[in-house]
Structure formats: structure tokens, C-alpha cells
Tab-separated table of C-alpha atoms in Angstrom:
chain	number	residue	atom	x	y	z
A	1	MET	CA	49.054	3.870	18.316
A	2	SER	CA	45.202	3.798	18.964
A	3	THR	CA	44.426	6.249	22.186
A	4	SER	CA	41.113	3.976	22.731
A	5	GLN	CA	41.483	0.837	24.409
A	6	GLY	CA	37.402	0.091	24.755
A	7	ARG	CA	37.478	1.037	28.486
A	8	PRO	CA	35.158	2.228	30.593
A	9	PRO	CA	34.590	6.391	29.931
A	10	GLY	CA	36.041	8.395	33.439
A	11	ARG	CA	38.072	4.798	34.103
A	12	PRO	CA	41.824	5.216	34.071
A	13	GLN	CA	43.611	4.213	31.006
A	14	GLY	CA	46.806	2.596	30.254
A	15	ARG	CA	46.462	-0.498	33.248
A	16	SER	CA	46.905	-3.227	31.030
A	17	GLY	CA	50.797	-4.062	30.732
A	18	PRO	CA	52.855	-4.726	27.179
A	19	ALA	CA	52.340	-8.613	25.704
A	20	GLY	CA	54.878	-10.682	26.201
A	21	LEU	CA	54.641	-10.061	30.217
A	22	PRO	CA	52.667	-10.860	32.987
A	23	ARG	CA	49.282	-9.113	34.016
A	24	TRP	CA	49.161	-7.914	36.802
A	25	ASP	CA	45.461	-6.431	38.648
A	26	ARG	CA	47.590	-3.701	39.393
A	27	CYS	CA	50.140	-1.466	38.957
A	28	ALA	CA	53.266	-3.301	38.456
A	29	VAL	CA	56.386	-1.975	40.688
A	30	MET	CA	59.552	-1.855	38.999
A	31	GLY	CA	63.134	-2.117	40.959
A	32	VAL	CA	65.679	-0.389	40.413
A	33	VAL	CA	69.589	-1.899	40.036
A	34	ASN	CA	72.208	-0.057	38.944
A	35	VAL	CA	75.799	-1.478	38.136
A	36	THR	CA	76.962	2.242	37.684
A	37	PRO	CA	79.810	3.751	39.983
A	38	ASP	CA	77.807	7.615	39.478
A	39	SER	CA	73.724	6.939	39.678
A	40	PHE	CA	72.667	10.008	40.981
A	41	SER	CA	70.853	7.792	44.163
A	42	ASP	CA	72.936	4.821	44.665
A	43	GLY	CA	76.103	4.946	42.360
A	44	GLY	CA	78.724	2.544	43.359
A	45	GLN	CA	76.699	0.979	46.056
A	46	TRP	CA	75.525	-2.238	43.738
A	47	PHE	CA	78.501	-1.585	41.165
A	48	ASP	CA	80.356	-5.148	42.162
A	49	PRO	CA	77.900	-7.967	40.070
A	50	GLU	CA	77.997	-10.193	42.676
A	51	LEU	CA	76.061	-7.315	45.474
A	52	ALA	CA	73.970	-6.323	42.200
A	53	VAL	CA	72.193	-9.616	41.717
A	54	LYS	CA	72.012	-9.943	45.440
A	55	HIS	CA	70.445	-6.635	45.893
A	56	GLY	CA	68.114	-7.429	42.456
A	57	LEU	CA	66.746	-10.324	44.789
A	58	ASP	CA	66.237	-8.541	47.454
A	59	LEU	CA	64.269	-6.456	45.712
A	60	VAL	CA	61.690	-8.863	44.549
A	61	ALA	CA	61.668	-10.067	48.110
A	62	GLN	CA	60.143	-6.527	48.910
A	63	GLY	CA	57.699	-6.881	46.068
A	64	ALA	CA	59.314	-6.169	43.247
A	65	ASP	CA	57.709	-7.667	40.026
A	66	LEU	CA	60.416	-6.770	37.642
A	67	VAL	CA	63.897	-5.847	38.301
A	68	ASP	CA	65.186	-3.159	35.732
A	69	VAL	CA	69.589	-3.813	35.590
A	70	GLY	CA	71.203	-1.168	34.206
A	71	GLY	CA	75.170	-0.332	33.318
A	72	GLU	CA	75.235	3.536	32.323
A	73	SER	CA	74.286	6.290	34.412
A	74	THR	CA	72.329	8.816	33.052
A	75	ARG	CA	71.697	11.448	35.811
A	76	PRO	CA	72.444	15.180	34.621
A	77	GLY	CA	75.777	15.735	32.897
A	78	ALA	CA	76.778	12.464	33.306
A	79	ALA	CA	78.981	11.090	30.268
A	80	ARG	CA	78.658	7.783	28.206
A	81	VAL	CA	80.778	4.571	29.340
A	82	ASP	CA	81.619	2.538	26.210
A	83	ALA	CA	80.075	-0.039	24.941
A	84	ALA	CA	82.186	-2.844	26.226
A	85	GLU	CA	82.357	-1.567	29.470
A	86	GLU	CA	78.145	-1.518	29.315
A	87	LEU	CA	78.511	-4.780	28.618
A	88	ARG	CA	80.623	-5.947	30.839
A	89	ARG	CA	78.814	-4.402	33.738
A	90	VAL	CA	74.643	-5.570	32.346
A	91	VAL	CA	74.789	-8.937	30.768
A	92	PRO	CA	76.352	-11.467	34.176
A	93	VAL	CA	73.994	-9.267	36.156
A	94	VAL	CA	70.917	-9.987	33.943
A	95	ARG	CA	71.589	-13.307	33.514
A	96	GLU	CA	72.403	-13.810	37.521
A	97	LEU	CA	69.020	-12.815	38.073
A	98	ALA	CA	67.123	-14.374	34.998
A	99	ALA	CA	68.628	-18.055	36.080
A	100	ALA	CA	66.962	-17.085	39.407
A	101	GLY	CA	63.517	-16.580	38.181
A	102	VAL	CA	63.482	-12.830	38.135
A	103	LEU	CA	62.036	-10.961	35.361
A	104	VAL	CA	64.457	-8.339	34.384
A	105	SER	CA	64.675	-5.144	32.345
A	106	VAL	CA	68.019	-4.268	30.825
A	107	ASP	CA	67.860	-0.156	31.068
A	108	THR	CA	70.291	0.273	27.882
A	109	MET	CA	70.111	3.199	24.747
A	110	ARG	CA	72.972	0.194	23.247
A	111	ALA	CA	71.100	-2.189	21.040
A	112	ALA	CA	74.513	-4.618	21.238
A	113	VAL	CA	73.950	-4.306	24.932
A	114	ALA	CA	69.615	-4.894	24.812
A	115	GLU	CA	70.887	-7.891	22.255
A	116	GLN	CA	72.724	-9.427	24.466
A	117	ALA	CA	71.181	-9.150	27.578
A	118	VAL	CA	67.896	-10.489	25.943
A	119	ALA	CA	69.915	-13.415	24.886
A	120	ALA	CA	71.347	-13.555	28.803
A	121	GLY	CA	66.984	-13.535	29.769
A	122	ALA	CA	66.066	-9.868	29.991
A	123	ARG	CA	62.370	-9.807	28.555
A	124	LEU	CA	62.466	-6.022	28.882
A	125	VAL	CA	64.291	-3.625	27.115
A	126	ASN	CA	63.405	0.074	28.304
A	127	ASP	CA	65.674	2.429	26.358
A	128	VAL	CA	65.188	6.068	27.688
A	129	SER	CA	66.259	7.387	24.235
A	130	GLY	CA	63.127	5.598	22.809
A	131	GLY	CA	64.903	4.587	19.998
A	132	GLN	CA	67.315	7.659	18.922
A	133	ALA	CA	70.543	7.072	20.186
A	134	ASP	CA	71.029	4.089	18.349
A	135	PRO	CA	69.171	3.689	14.948
A	136	ALA	CA	69.697	-0.278	15.215
A	137	MET	CA	67.791	-0.618	18.716
A	138	VAL	CA	64.620	-0.860	17.327
A	139	PRO	CA	65.136	-3.043	14.760
A	140	VAL	CA	67.035	-5.454	17.692
A	141	VAL	CA	64.212	-5.196	19.444
A	142	ALA	CA	61.430	-5.763	17.003
A	143	ALA	CA	63.808	-8.941	15.952
A	144	ALA	CA	63.881	-9.969	19.412
A	145	GLY	CA	60.642	-9.809	19.713
A	146	VAL	CA	60.413	-8.248	23.270
A	147	PRO	CA	57.998	-5.346	24.745
A	148	PHE	CA	60.132	-2.173	24.307
A	149	VAL	CA	60.030	1.087	26.381
A	150	VAL	CA	59.915	4.429	24.686
A	151	MET	CA	60.754	7.052	27.096
A	152	HIS	CA	60.635	10.996	26.345
A	153	TRP	CA	63.862	12.169	25.308
A	154	ARG	CA	65.678	15.142	23.969
A	155	GLY	CA	69.217	14.281	24.080
A	156	GLN	CA	72.097	12.847	26.105
A	157	SER	CA	72.383	13.714	30.160
A	158	ILE	CA	75.426	15.774	29.337
A	159	ASP	CA	73.561	18.729	28.207
A	160	MET	CA	69.984	17.594	28.683
A	161	ASN	CA	69.509	20.834	31.222
A	162	ASN	CA	69.708	23.436	28.072
A	163	ARG	CA	66.854	21.324	26.598
A	164	ALA	CA	64.309	21.785	29.041
A	165	VAL	CA	62.226	25.013	27.237
A	166	TYR	CA	58.949	24.242	26.132
A	167	THR	CA	55.858	26.632	25.534
A	168	ASP	CA	53.405	24.012	26.625
A	169	VAL	CA	55.108	21.164	28.247
A	170	LEU	CA	52.268	18.563	27.949
A	171	ALA	CA	51.461	19.470	24.415
A	172	GLU	CA	54.906	19.254	23.222
A	173	VAL	CA	55.985	15.673	25.230
A	174	VAL	CA	52.603	14.080	24.221
A	175	ALA	CA	53.346	14.716	20.250
A	176	GLU	CA	57.372	14.214	20.430
A	177	LEU	CA	56.495	11.038	22.462
A	178	ARG	CA	54.080	10.152	19.990
A	179	ALA	CA	56.174	10.259	17.477
A	180	SER	CA	58.608	7.659	18.944
A	181	LEU	CA	56.038	5.712	19.037
A	182	ASP	CA	55.524	5.527	15.616
A	183	ARG	CA	58.575	5.410	14.767
A	184	ALA	CA	59.387	2.042	16.634
A	185	VAL	CA	55.935	0.874	15.026
A	186	ALA	CA	57.446	1.836	11.319
A	187	GLY	CA	60.573	-0.128	12.696
A	188	GLY	CA	58.795	-3.362	13.094
A	189	ILE	CA	57.716	-3.543	17.039
A	190	ALA	CA	54.467	-4.934	17.786
A	191	PRO	CA	52.146	-1.824	19.160
A	192	GLU	CA	51.044	-3.965	22.032
A	193	ARG	CA	54.771	-4.009	23.159
A	194	ILE	CA	54.937	-0.929	23.621
A	195	VAL	CA	55.373	0.868	26.523
A	196	ALA	CA	55.575	5.140	26.794
A	197	ASP	CA	57.376	6.348	29.352
A	198	PRO	CA	56.681	10.697	29.810
A	199	GLY	CA	60.679	10.966	31.036
A	200	LEU	CA	60.653	12.817	34.190
A	201	GLY	CA	63.574	14.692	34.813
A	202	PHE	CA	65.288	14.379	30.994
A	203	ALA	CA	65.141	17.892	29.648
A	204	LYS	CA	62.541	18.874	32.024
A	205	ASN	CA	62.660	21.043	35.409
A	206	ALA	CA	60.360	20.720	38.418
A	207	ASP	CA	57.743	22.041	37.278
A	208	HIS	CA	57.322	20.063	33.541
A	209	ASP	CA	57.617	17.123	35.886
A	210	LEU	CA	54.790	18.382	38.198
A	211	ALA	CA	52.316	19.313	35.446
A	212	LEU	CA	53.160	15.762	33.414
A	213	LEU	CA	52.073	14.037	36.529
A	214	ALA	CA	48.730	15.885	36.638
A	215	HIS	CA	48.362	14.887	33.486
A	216	LEU	CA	48.644	11.184	33.245
A	217	ARG	CA	45.633	10.433	31.592
A	218	ASP	CA	46.517	12.719	29.252
A	219	LEU	CA	49.340	10.741	28.422
A	220	ALA	CA	47.647	7.782	28.885
A	221	ALA	CA	45.481	8.971	25.909
A	222	LEU	CA	48.903	7.682	23.679
A	223	GLY	CA	47.284	4.899	23.713
A	224	ALA	CA	50.385	2.446	25.087
A	225	PRO	CA	51.032	1.469	29.151
A	226	LEU	CA	52.447	3.929	30.983
A	227	LEU	CA	55.774	3.784	33.007
A	228	VAL	CA	56.229	6.055	35.405
A	229	ALA	CA	59.511	6.831	37.050
A	230	ALA	CA	59.721	9.615	39.349
A	231	SER	CA	61.804	7.966	42.042
A	232	ARG	CA	64.305	10.154	44.010
A	233	LYS	CA	64.438	12.778	41.194
A	234	ARG	CA	65.305	16.077	41.619
A	235	PHE	CA	61.638	17.757	41.459
A	236	LEU	CA	60.975	15.506	44.792
A	237	GLY	CA	63.887	17.444	46.271
A	238	ARG	CA	62.532	20.783	45.200
A	239	VAL	CA	58.867	19.967	46.663
A	240	LEU	CA	60.558	18.542	49.879
A	241	ALA	CA	62.850	21.589	50.153
A	242	ASP	CA	63.028	23.492	53.728
A	243	ALA	CA	62.598	27.095	54.412
A	244	THR	CA	65.970	27.911	53.341
A	245	GLY	CA	65.947	26.107	50.011
A	246	ALA	CA	67.779	23.036	51.123
A	247	VAL	CA	67.052	20.019	49.567
A	248	PRO	CA	67.350	16.158	50.596
A	249	PRO	CA	69.653	13.628	49.437
A	250	ALA	CA	68.454	11.342	46.728
A	251	ARG	CA	67.943	8.873	49.444
A	252	GLU	CA	65.442	11.042	51.622
A	253	ARG	CA	62.739	11.665	49.266
A	254	ASP	CA	61.416	7.762	49.198
A	255	ALA	CA	58.205	8.911	50.981
A	256	ALA	CA	58.034	11.231	48.302
A	257	THR	CA	58.347	8.458	45.676
A	258	ALA	CA	55.665	6.143	47.429
A	259	ALA	CA	53.038	8.995	47.074
A	260	VAL	CA	53.343	9.510	43.496
A	261	THR	CA	53.563	5.710	43.454
A	262	ALA	CA	50.224	5.939	44.584
A	263	ILE	CA	49.074	8.698	42.427
A	264	ALA	CA	50.445	7.368	39.275
A	265	ALA	CA	48.526	4.049	40.224
A	266	ARG	CA	45.317	5.549	41.143
A	267	GLU	CA	45.830	7.235	37.412
A	268	GLY	CA	46.258	3.648	35.359
A	269	ALA	CA	49.705	4.196	35.596
A	270	TRP	CA	50.633	0.365	33.656
A	271	ALA	CA	54.163	-0.073	36.080
A	272	VAL	CA	56.336	2.804	38.273
A	273	ARG	CA	60.113	2.477	38.444
A	274	VAL	CA	61.438	2.813	42.076
A	275	HIS	CA	65.145	2.258	43.908
A	276	GLU	CA	63.369	1.695	47.434
A	277	VAL	CA	60.501	-1.093	46.538
A	278	ARG	CA	58.586	-2.028	49.846
A	279	ALA	CA	56.901	1.204	50.472
A	280	SER	CA	56.099	1.595	46.527
A	281	ALA	CA	54.976	-1.894	46.538
A	282	ASP	CA	52.438	-1.090	49.298
A	283	ALA	CA	50.868	1.831	47.605
A	284	VAL	CA	49.976	0.391	44.746
A	285	ARG	CA	48.002	-2.390	46.998
A	286	VAL	CA	46.276	0.065	48.645
A	287	ALA	CA	45.350	2.129	45.422
A	288	HIS	CA	43.962	-1.548	43.527
A	289	ALA	CA	41.991	-2.327	46.993
A	290	ILE	CA	40.871	1.747	46.614
A	291	GLN	CA	39.852	1.595	43.224
A	292	GLN	CA	38.154	-1.891	43.500
A	293	ALA	CA	36.136	-0.550	46.191
A	294	ALA	CA	34.712	1.880	43.938
A	295	ASP	CA	34.354	-0.344	40.916
A	296	GLN	CA	32.174	-2.595	43.141
A	297	ALA	CA	30.089	0.253	44.335
A	298	ALA	CA	29.673	1.137	40.973
A	299	GLU	CA	28.159	-2.454	40.228
A	300	PRO	CA	24.523	-2.261	38.791
A	301	GLY	CA	21.966	-3.661	41.844
A	302	THR	CA	24.651	-2.965	44.322
A	303	GLU	CA	23.055	-0.658	47.370
A	304	ALA	CA	25.863	1.923	46.270
A	305	ALA	CA	24.878	2.164	42.981
A	306	ALA	CA	20.858	2.616	43.894
A	307	ASP	CA	22.358	5.765	46.245
A	308	GLN	CA	24.263	6.957	43.265
A	309	ALA	CA	21.991	6.888	40.964
A	310	SER	CA	19.181	8.345	43.289
A	311	GLY	CA	21.642	10.913	43.738
A	312	GLN	CA	22.280	11.728	40.254
A	313	ALA	CA	18.485	12.045	39.571
A	314	GLY	CA	17.773	14.496	42.420
A	315	LYS	CA	20.299	16.802	40.835
A	316	ALA	CA	18.932	16.329	37.458
A	317	THR	CA	15.339	17.490	39.009
A	318	GLY	CA	16.504	20.188	41.346
A	319	GLN	CA	15.799	17.427	44.642
A	320	GLY	CA	17.953	15.710	46.970
A	321	PRO	CA	18.382	12.462	47.972
A	322	ALA	CA	15.909	12.538	50.318
A	323	GLY	CA	13.241	14.535	48.292
A	324	GLY	CA	14.244	18.071	49.633
A	325	VAL	CA	15.566	20.981	47.201
A	326	SER	CA	19.546	20.997	47.014
A	327	ALA	CA	21.677	23.473	48.217
């Protein structure tokens, strides 16, 4: 993967998305539809296919650019469902949403599910294992020619907490994620169709998650668009804990999620994956407006750019912008 996309120095990297999807001029918002009875934040709420489809349409109405449909919980400690059950849950929902004009992603670690979901209309495969859980996944995605989300992953949910051991979490996640990206490319997936996800909460504790969010630009140096999936996760619960250490339930972490969305958007993430869409949709638009203002101020010939240049010249000569000595 290339680590440079020819962007101006100092600007956030990773905004441009994968080939095969629309190009948004801001961070995209991916809404979550869990067709499961046991997901950590909304397990069972959208388990009925009709309710899942309605929820997906509601998310689009609230501002989601695309909807991620999953039929297997990946919460810490979750056991896997069999392939037949995952297919039963996912494919009808993908088909109905795609038929309604929704841009659909399928959240799966199984090649068979990915293949049938793409046939039903999914346009993106989001694999939390980054192609490691099923050896057939990368060839299937390569043959389908759809974009592929490669997440940092160290093993199945049932024991992933035991794998949250790092000497340098940023360096190790970057190295391991780069290896997964390289495997995907070697398996035939076009580099321009790959998205990277640092895997917040997967084999990571709260300190690890916060460290990764503090270094999104270093992750963007991988050269792939970034998907940030922080929604309602445990580390937010820890940040929001009260004086007794009690953490709020997952559904009370949406404001904190929107705060992460604003930061991720400002740092150049391609997309955020969230359960509650409206606040994050607003957040990315505000971040975009701020970036536009910064860009306009930096354009040659503008008054703001002239003031900035004058200030920089003053610093170089030890003079303030009005000719006085700088403090």
C-alpha cells in the first residue's frame, strides 16, 4: 500500500474513499443494522427482518450515507453462529434495502455470506477479521470487485480480551494492519478498493482505543481510507464513568460517540460507523464546514492568508505582525 496520496502537507489524509463507492466531500456516516439477538448495544431490537429493513431506511432518513448489515455479534465473549443462520438473517435484509436504493455494506467474516450478500445487492464487504477468519474471503471479494474493509484483528470474540497485550499499541496495530492490507492486495483485491479499520475494542482495552484515536493521522499513513467504528463501545463507557466507577449503558454513549465522530472527521477519516446516526451526521457536516473555512483562509490572495504569511514572517524576524517585538 502506498503511504502517500499526493495530498498537501499538513492536511488530513484518508478522506478519499474506495473505488466503487460514491465520493463524498466529507466524512461518510455508516449506520449499523444488527440483525442479531445478542449484539452489545441493541441485540434483538432489529432481529425481525421487517424491523431491520425499516430501521435501515430510518437510518438513511436520519443522514446515513450507507448502512452496514450484520448477522453475527462480535461483542467480547460472543460465540459464533453457523453459516446457515447468518445467511438467513442477513441476505433478505440486504436484498430489501438494496432494492429500496440504499447503499448497503455487509458485516461478515464468512466468504459465503459475503458472496450471497453481494449478489443480493451489497456494495461493500466489511470483515472484522480482515480476511483472516475465512481463507476464501479475499478471493471472493477480489472476484466480486467490491470494496473491502480490513480491520485490525487478533482472533475471535470469544477470547479476544486475552489478546489485548501491546508494548506499543500504535506501532503494533499499524504493522499488523499493514500485513493484512498486503495480504488482501496479494490475494487480488485492488489497492484502491481497500479500507482500513483500526479495530477499536477488538483485542484492545480503553487505553489502547484512546491512543489509537489520538493518532488517526499515523494510521492514515497506511495509505488506505480509514473507517472509525467507536460507536457505544466500552472505552467510551470508561471515559463517562461516574465517581463510583459505574459506567453508563451502551445506549447512553451516543453523545460521546458523536464527539469521536467530530474528531475522526476532522482528522481525515473516510467514514464513521455508528448506531445513532443523526448526531454523527450533524457532526461530520460541522467538521466539514470548519475544514472549508480553514481551506479558504489558506488560499493565496485572501486577506486571511496574507495575515497568516505576515505573522509567519514576523516570527522569523522576531517582529510581531504590527512591527513590535514578539513576546
